[in-house]
Tab-separated table of C-alpha atoms in Angstrom:
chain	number	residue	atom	x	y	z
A	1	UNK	CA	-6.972	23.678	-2.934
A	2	UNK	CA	-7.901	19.989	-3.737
A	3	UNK	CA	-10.262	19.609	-6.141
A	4	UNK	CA	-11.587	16.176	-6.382
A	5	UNK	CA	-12.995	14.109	-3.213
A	6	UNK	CA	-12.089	10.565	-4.372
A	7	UNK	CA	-9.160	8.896	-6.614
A	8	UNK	CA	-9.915	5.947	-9.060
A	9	UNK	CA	-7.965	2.735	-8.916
A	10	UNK	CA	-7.408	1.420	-12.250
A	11	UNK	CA	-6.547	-1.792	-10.397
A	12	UNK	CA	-4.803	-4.812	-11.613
A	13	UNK	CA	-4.096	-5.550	-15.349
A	14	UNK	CA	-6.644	-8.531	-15.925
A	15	UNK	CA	-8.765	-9.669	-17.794
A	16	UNK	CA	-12.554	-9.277	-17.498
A	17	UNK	CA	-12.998	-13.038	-17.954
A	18	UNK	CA	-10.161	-13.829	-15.198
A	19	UNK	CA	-11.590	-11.207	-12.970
A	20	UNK	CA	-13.240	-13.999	-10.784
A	21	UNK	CA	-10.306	-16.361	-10.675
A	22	UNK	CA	-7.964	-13.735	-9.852
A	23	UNK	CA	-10.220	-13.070	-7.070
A	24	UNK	CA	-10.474	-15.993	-5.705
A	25	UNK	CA	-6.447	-16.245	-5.883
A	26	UNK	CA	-5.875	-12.884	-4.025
A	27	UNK	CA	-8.679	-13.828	-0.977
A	28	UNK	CA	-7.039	-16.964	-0.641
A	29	UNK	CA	-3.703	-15.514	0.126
A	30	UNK	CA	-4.853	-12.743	1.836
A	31	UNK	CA	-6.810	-15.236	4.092
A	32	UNK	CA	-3.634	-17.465	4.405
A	33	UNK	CA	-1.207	-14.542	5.458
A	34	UNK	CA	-4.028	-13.176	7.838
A	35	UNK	CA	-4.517	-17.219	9.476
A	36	UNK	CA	-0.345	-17.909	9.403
A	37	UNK	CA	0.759	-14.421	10.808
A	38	UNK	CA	-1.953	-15.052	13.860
A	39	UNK	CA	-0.725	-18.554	14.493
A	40	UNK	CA	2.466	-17.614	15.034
A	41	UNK	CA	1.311	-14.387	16.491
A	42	UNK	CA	-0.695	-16.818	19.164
A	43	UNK	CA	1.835	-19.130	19.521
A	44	UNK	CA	4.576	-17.240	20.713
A	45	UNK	CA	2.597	-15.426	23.157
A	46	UNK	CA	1.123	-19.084	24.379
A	47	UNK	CA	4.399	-21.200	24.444
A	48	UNK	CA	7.060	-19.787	27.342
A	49	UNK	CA	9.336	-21.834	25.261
A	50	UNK	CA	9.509	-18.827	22.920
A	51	UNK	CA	9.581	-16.277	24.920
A	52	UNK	CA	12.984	-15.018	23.546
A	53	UNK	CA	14.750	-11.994	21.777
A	54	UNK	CA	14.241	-13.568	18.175
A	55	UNK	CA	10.394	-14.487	18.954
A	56	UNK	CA	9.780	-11.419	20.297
A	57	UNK	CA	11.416	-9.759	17.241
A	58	UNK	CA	9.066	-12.554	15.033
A	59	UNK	CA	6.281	-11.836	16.427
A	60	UNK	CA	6.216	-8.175	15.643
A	61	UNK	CA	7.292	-9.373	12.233
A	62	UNK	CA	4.084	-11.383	11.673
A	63	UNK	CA	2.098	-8.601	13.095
A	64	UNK	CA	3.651	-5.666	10.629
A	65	UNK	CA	2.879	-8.249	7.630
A	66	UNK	CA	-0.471	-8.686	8.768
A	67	UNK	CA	-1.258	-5.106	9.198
A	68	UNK	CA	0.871	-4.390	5.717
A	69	UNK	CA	-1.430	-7.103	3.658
A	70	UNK	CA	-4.538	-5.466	5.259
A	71	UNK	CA	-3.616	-2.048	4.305
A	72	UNK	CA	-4.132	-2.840	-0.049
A	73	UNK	CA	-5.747	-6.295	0.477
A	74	UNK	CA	-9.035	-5.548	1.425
A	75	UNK	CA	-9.464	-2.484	-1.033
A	76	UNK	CA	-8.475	-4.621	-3.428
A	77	UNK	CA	-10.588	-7.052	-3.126
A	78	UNK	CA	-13.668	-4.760	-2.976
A	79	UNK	CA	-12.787	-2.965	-5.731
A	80	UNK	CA	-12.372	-6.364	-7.684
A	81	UNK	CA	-16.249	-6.603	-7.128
A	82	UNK	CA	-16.966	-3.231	-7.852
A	83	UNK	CA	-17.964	-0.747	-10.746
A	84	UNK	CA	-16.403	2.221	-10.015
A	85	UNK	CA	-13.152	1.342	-8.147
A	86	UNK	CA	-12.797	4.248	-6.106
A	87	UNK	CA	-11.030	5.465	-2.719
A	88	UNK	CA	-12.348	8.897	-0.837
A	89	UNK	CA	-9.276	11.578	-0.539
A	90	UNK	CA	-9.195	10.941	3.008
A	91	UNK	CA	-8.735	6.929	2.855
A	92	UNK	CA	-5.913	7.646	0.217
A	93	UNK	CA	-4.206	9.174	2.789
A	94	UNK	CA	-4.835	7.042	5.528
A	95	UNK	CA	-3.855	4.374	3.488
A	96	UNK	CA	-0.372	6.231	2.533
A	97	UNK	CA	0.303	6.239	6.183
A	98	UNK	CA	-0.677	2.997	7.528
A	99	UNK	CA	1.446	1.295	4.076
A	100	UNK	CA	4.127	3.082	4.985
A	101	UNK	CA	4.212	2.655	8.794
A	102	UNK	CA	4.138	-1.344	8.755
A	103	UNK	CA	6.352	-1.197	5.494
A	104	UNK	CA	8.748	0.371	7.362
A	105	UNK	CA	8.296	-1.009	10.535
A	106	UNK	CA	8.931	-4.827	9.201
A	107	UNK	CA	12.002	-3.040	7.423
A	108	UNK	CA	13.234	-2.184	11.071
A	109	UNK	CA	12.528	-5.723	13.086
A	110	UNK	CA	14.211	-7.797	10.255
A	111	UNK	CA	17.486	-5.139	11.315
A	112	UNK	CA	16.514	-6.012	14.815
A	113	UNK	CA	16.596	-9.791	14.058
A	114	UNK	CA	20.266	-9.380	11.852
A	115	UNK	CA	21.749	-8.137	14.792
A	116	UNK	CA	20.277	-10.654	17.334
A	117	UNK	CA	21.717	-13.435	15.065
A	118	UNK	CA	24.902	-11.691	14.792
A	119	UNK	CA	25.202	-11.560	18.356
A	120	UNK	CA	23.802	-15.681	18.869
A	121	UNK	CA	26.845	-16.951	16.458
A	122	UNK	CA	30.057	-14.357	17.071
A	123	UNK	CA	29.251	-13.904	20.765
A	124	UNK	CA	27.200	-16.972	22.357
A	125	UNK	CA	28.675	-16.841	25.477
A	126	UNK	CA	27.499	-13.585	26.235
A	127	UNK	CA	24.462	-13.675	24.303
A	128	UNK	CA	21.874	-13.467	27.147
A	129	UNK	CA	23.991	-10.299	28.464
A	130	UNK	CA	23.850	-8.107	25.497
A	131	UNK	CA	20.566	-9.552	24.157
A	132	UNK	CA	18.854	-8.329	27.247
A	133	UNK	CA	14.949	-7.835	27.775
A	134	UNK	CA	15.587	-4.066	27.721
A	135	UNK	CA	17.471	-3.697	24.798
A	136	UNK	CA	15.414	-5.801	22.992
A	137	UNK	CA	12.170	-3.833	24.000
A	138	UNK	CA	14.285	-0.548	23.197
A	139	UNK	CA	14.708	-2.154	19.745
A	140	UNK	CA	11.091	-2.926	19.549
A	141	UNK	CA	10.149	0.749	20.837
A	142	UNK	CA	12.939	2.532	18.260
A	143	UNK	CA	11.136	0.794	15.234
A	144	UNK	CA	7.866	1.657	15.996
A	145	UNK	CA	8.816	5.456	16.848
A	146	UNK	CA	10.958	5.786	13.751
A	147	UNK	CA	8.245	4.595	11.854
A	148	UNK	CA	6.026	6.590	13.276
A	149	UNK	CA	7.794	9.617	11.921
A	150	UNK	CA	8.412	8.240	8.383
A	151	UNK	CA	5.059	7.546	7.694
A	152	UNK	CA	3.759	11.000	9.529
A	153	UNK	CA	6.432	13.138	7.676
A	154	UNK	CA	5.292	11.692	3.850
A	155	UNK	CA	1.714	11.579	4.787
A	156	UNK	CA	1.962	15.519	5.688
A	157	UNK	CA	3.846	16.237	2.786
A	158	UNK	CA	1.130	14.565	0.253
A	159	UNK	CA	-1.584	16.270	2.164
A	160	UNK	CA	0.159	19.768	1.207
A	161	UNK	CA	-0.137	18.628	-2.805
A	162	UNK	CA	-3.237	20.031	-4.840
A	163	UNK	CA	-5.094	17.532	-7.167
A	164	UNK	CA	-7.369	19.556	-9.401
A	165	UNK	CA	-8.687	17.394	-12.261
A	166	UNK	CA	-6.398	13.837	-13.089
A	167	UNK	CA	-7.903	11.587	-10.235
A	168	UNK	CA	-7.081	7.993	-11.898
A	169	UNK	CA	-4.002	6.391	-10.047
A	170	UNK	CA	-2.689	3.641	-12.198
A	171	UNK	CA	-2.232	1.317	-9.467
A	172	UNK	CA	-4.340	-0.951	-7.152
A	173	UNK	CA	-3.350	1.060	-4.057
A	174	UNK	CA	-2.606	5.012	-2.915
A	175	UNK	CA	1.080	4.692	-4.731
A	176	UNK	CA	3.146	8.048	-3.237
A	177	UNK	CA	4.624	8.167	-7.147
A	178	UNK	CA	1.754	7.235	-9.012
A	179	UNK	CA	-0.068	10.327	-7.410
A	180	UNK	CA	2.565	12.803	-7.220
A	181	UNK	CA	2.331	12.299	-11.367
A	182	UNK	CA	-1.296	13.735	-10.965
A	183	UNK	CA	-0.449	16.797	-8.742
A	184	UNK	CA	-1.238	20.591	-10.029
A	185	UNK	CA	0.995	22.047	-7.952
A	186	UNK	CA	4.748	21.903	-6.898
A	187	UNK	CA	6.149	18.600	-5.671
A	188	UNK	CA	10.023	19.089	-5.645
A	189	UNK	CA	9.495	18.838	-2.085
A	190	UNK	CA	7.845	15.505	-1.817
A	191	UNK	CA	10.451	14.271	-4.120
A	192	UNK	CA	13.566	15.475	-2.309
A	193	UNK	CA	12.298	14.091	0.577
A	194	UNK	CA	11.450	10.402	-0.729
A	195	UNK	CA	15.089	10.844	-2.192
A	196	UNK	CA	16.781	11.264	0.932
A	197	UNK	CA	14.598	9.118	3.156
A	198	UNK	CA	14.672	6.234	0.819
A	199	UNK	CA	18.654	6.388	1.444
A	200	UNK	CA	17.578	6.701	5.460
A	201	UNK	CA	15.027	4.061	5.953
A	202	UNK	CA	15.264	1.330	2.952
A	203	UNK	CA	19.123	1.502	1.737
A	204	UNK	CA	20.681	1.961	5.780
A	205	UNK	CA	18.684	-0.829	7.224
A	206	UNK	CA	19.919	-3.447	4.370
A	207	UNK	CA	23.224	-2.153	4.643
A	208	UNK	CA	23.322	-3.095	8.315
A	209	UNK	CA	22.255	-6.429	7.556
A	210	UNK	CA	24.329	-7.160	5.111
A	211	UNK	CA	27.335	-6.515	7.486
A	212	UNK	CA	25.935	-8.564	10.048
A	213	UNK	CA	26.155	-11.066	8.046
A	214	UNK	CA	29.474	-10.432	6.112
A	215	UNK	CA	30.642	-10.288	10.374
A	216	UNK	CA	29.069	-13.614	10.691
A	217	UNK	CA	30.509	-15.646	7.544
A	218	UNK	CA	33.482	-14.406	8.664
A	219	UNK	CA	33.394	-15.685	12.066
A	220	UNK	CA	32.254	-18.615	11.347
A	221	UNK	CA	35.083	-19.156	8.529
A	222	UNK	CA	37.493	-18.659	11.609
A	223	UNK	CA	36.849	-21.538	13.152
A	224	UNK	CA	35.103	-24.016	10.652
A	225	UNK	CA	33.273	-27.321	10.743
A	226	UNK	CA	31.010	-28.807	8.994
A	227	UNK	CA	28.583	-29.091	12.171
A	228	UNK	CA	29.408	-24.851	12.864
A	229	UNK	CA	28.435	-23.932	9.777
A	230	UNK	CA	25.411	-26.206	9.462
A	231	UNK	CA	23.950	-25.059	12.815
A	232	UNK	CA	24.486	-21.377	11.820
A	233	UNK	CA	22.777	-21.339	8.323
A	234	UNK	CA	19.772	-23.225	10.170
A	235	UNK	CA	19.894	-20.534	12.774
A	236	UNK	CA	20.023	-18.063	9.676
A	237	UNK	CA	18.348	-19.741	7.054
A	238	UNK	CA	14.970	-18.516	7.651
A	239	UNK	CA	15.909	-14.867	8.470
A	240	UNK	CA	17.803	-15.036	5.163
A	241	UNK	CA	14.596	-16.026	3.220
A	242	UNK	CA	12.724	-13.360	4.614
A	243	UNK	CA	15.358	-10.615	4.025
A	244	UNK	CA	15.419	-11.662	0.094
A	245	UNK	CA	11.555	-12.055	-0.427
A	246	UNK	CA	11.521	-8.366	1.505
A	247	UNK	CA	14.065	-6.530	-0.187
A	248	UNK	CA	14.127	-7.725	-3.725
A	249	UNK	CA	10.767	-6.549	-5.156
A	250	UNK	CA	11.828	-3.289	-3.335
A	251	UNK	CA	15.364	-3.080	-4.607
A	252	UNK	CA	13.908	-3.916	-7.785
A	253	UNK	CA	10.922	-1.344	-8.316
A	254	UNK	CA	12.855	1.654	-6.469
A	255	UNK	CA	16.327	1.254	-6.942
A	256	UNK	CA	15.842	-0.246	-10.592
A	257	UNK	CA	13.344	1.520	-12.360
A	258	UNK	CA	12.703	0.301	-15.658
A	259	UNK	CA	11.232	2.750	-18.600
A	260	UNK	CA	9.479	-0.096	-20.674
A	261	UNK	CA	6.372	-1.741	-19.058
A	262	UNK	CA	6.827	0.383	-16.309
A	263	UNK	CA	3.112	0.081	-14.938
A	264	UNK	CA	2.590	-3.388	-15.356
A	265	UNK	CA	6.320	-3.897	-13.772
A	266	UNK	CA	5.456	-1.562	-10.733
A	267	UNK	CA	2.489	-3.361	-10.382
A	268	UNK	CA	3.864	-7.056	-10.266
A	269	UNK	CA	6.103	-5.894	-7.759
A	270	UNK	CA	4.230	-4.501	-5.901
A	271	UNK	CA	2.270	-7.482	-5.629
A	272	UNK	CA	5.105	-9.254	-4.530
A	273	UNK	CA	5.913	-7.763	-1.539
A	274	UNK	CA	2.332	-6.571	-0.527
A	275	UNK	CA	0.879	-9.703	-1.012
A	276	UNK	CA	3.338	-12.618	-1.639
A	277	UNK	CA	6.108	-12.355	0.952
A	278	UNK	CA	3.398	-11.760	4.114
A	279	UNK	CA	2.032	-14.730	3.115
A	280	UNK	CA	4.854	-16.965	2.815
A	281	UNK	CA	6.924	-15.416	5.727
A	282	UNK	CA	4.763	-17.743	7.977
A	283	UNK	CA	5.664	-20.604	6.365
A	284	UNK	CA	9.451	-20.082	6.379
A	285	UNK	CA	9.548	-19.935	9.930
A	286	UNK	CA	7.063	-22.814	10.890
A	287	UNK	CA	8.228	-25.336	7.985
A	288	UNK	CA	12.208	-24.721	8.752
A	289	UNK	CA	12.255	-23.653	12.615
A	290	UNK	CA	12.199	-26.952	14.942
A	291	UNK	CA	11.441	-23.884	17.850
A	292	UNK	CA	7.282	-23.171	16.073
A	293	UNK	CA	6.983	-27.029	15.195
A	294	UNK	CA	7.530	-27.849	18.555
A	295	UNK	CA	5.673	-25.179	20.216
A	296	UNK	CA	3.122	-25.793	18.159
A	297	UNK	CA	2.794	-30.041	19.005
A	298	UNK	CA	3.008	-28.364	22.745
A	299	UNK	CA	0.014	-25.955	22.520
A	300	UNK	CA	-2.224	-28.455	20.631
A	301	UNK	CA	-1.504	-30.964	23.213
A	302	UNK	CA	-2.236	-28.576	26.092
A	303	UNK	CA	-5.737	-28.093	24.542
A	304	UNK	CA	-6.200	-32.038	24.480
A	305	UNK	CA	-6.415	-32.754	21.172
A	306	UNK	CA	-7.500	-35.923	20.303
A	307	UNK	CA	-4.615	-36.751	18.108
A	308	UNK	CA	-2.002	-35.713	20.672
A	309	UNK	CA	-2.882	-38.869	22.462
């Protein structure tokens, strides 16, 4: 019952004379969360050093934000350069699924990666026991099918909504709310559903982490020193960063929606965690993790770098 065969992108809110900077801007971090996610991709799959429960749990990480940048980035971009900004019906779709997929599946490994430092600092003794190689590929597996379903379940859903005439999304990517405002027919439905799963998938996950981490200020406040609780905010420091760049856009655009501005605030946010925290996710862990600094000195050296000697 669809009408129309492509959607327009109105885009980002810039002007014509900045278009070109801009541009540059966004290539450059989209080419600097594409190079850091792949280094640390590469170098925990080189280094045997890091063959552990929180790498492996990283390294799906860096490969959900690369995917998750490369699902708006590259539309972007082209449609930066382009006249008519446009995406077919069938690549708004397919872009609704693969955004939501990765979105959701770095939503589940940063659970994953609460609970394996939960377990590190309240039980070390027995932390190669519980954090064994199967649960942890169980926990790998369980993201990746739960995902599978969120993003299958939505993406079915939108494909059941008519769009007869209004084909401008106000947005620089296939936003599920931006185009349910264009539908001709009934979307109580779609709603309902983003209502409840929302609760599921966004509000569940950062509820678990934030009593993982409630369990582990308070073990740590059981027995404390100075040295305990420096080596467990290193050992959580990063994780921490990541958890705040990830869930405060979101918290802010879904669970604080703002009447005022409400495009150009959507947008910005958007932005944010599309764009901004893949990028600097890489840097969190290389810059503050002694584990990727060394393992990256050791790969280098292995390859005989000259300035390794």
């Amino acid at each position: 019952q669809t009408l129309i065969s492509e959607f327009l992108l109105l885009g980002l809110p810039i002007q014509p004379e900045h278009q070109n900077l801009f541009y540059a801007l966004f290539l450059a971090m989209y080419l600097t969360t594409v190079l850091g996610n792949l280094i640390i991709i590469t170098l925990i799959h080189l280094d045997s050093h890091l063959h552990t429960p929180m790498y492996l749990f990283l390294s799906n990480l860096s490969f959900s934000d690369l995917c998750f940048s490369s699902v708006t980035m590259p539309k972007l971009l082209q449609n930066m350069q382009s006249e008519v900004p446009s995406i077919p019906y069938a690549g708004c779709l397919t872009q609704i699924y693969f955004f939501l997929f990765f979105g959701d599946l770095g939503n589940f490994i940063l659970v994953a990666m609460a609970y394996d430092r939960y377990v590190a600092i309240c039980f070390p003794l027995h932390y190669t026991t519980i954090m064994s190689p199967k649960l942890c590929l169980s926990l790998v597996v369980l993201s990746w099918v739960l995902t599978t379903f969120h993003a299958l379940l939505h993406t079915l859903l939108m494909a059941k909504v008519s769009f007869c005439v209004d084909n401008v999304i106000p947005h620089f990517f296939c936003d599920m709310s931006a185009m349910l405002k264009l539908a001709c027919s009934d979307t109580h439905v779609n709603e309902l559903v983003i209502f409840i799963v929302v609760g599921l998938f966004l509000v569940f996950p950062f509820l678990l982490i934030l009593v993982s981490y409630a369990k582990i200020v308070s073990s740590i406040f059981k027995v404390p020193s100075a040295r305990g609780i420096r080596k467990a905010f290193s050992t959580c420091g990063s994780h921490l960063s990541v958890v705040s760049l990830f869930y405060g856009p979101v918290i802010i655009l879904y669970l604080c929606p703002s009447a005022s501005n409400s495009t150009v605030k959507d947008t910005v946010m958007s932005l944010l965690y599309t764009v901004v925290t893949p990028m600097l996710n890489p840097f969190i862990y290389s810059l503050r993790n002694r584990d990727m600094k060394g393992a990256l000195g050791r790969v280098f050296c292995q390859k005989k770098i000259p300035f390794c000697v």
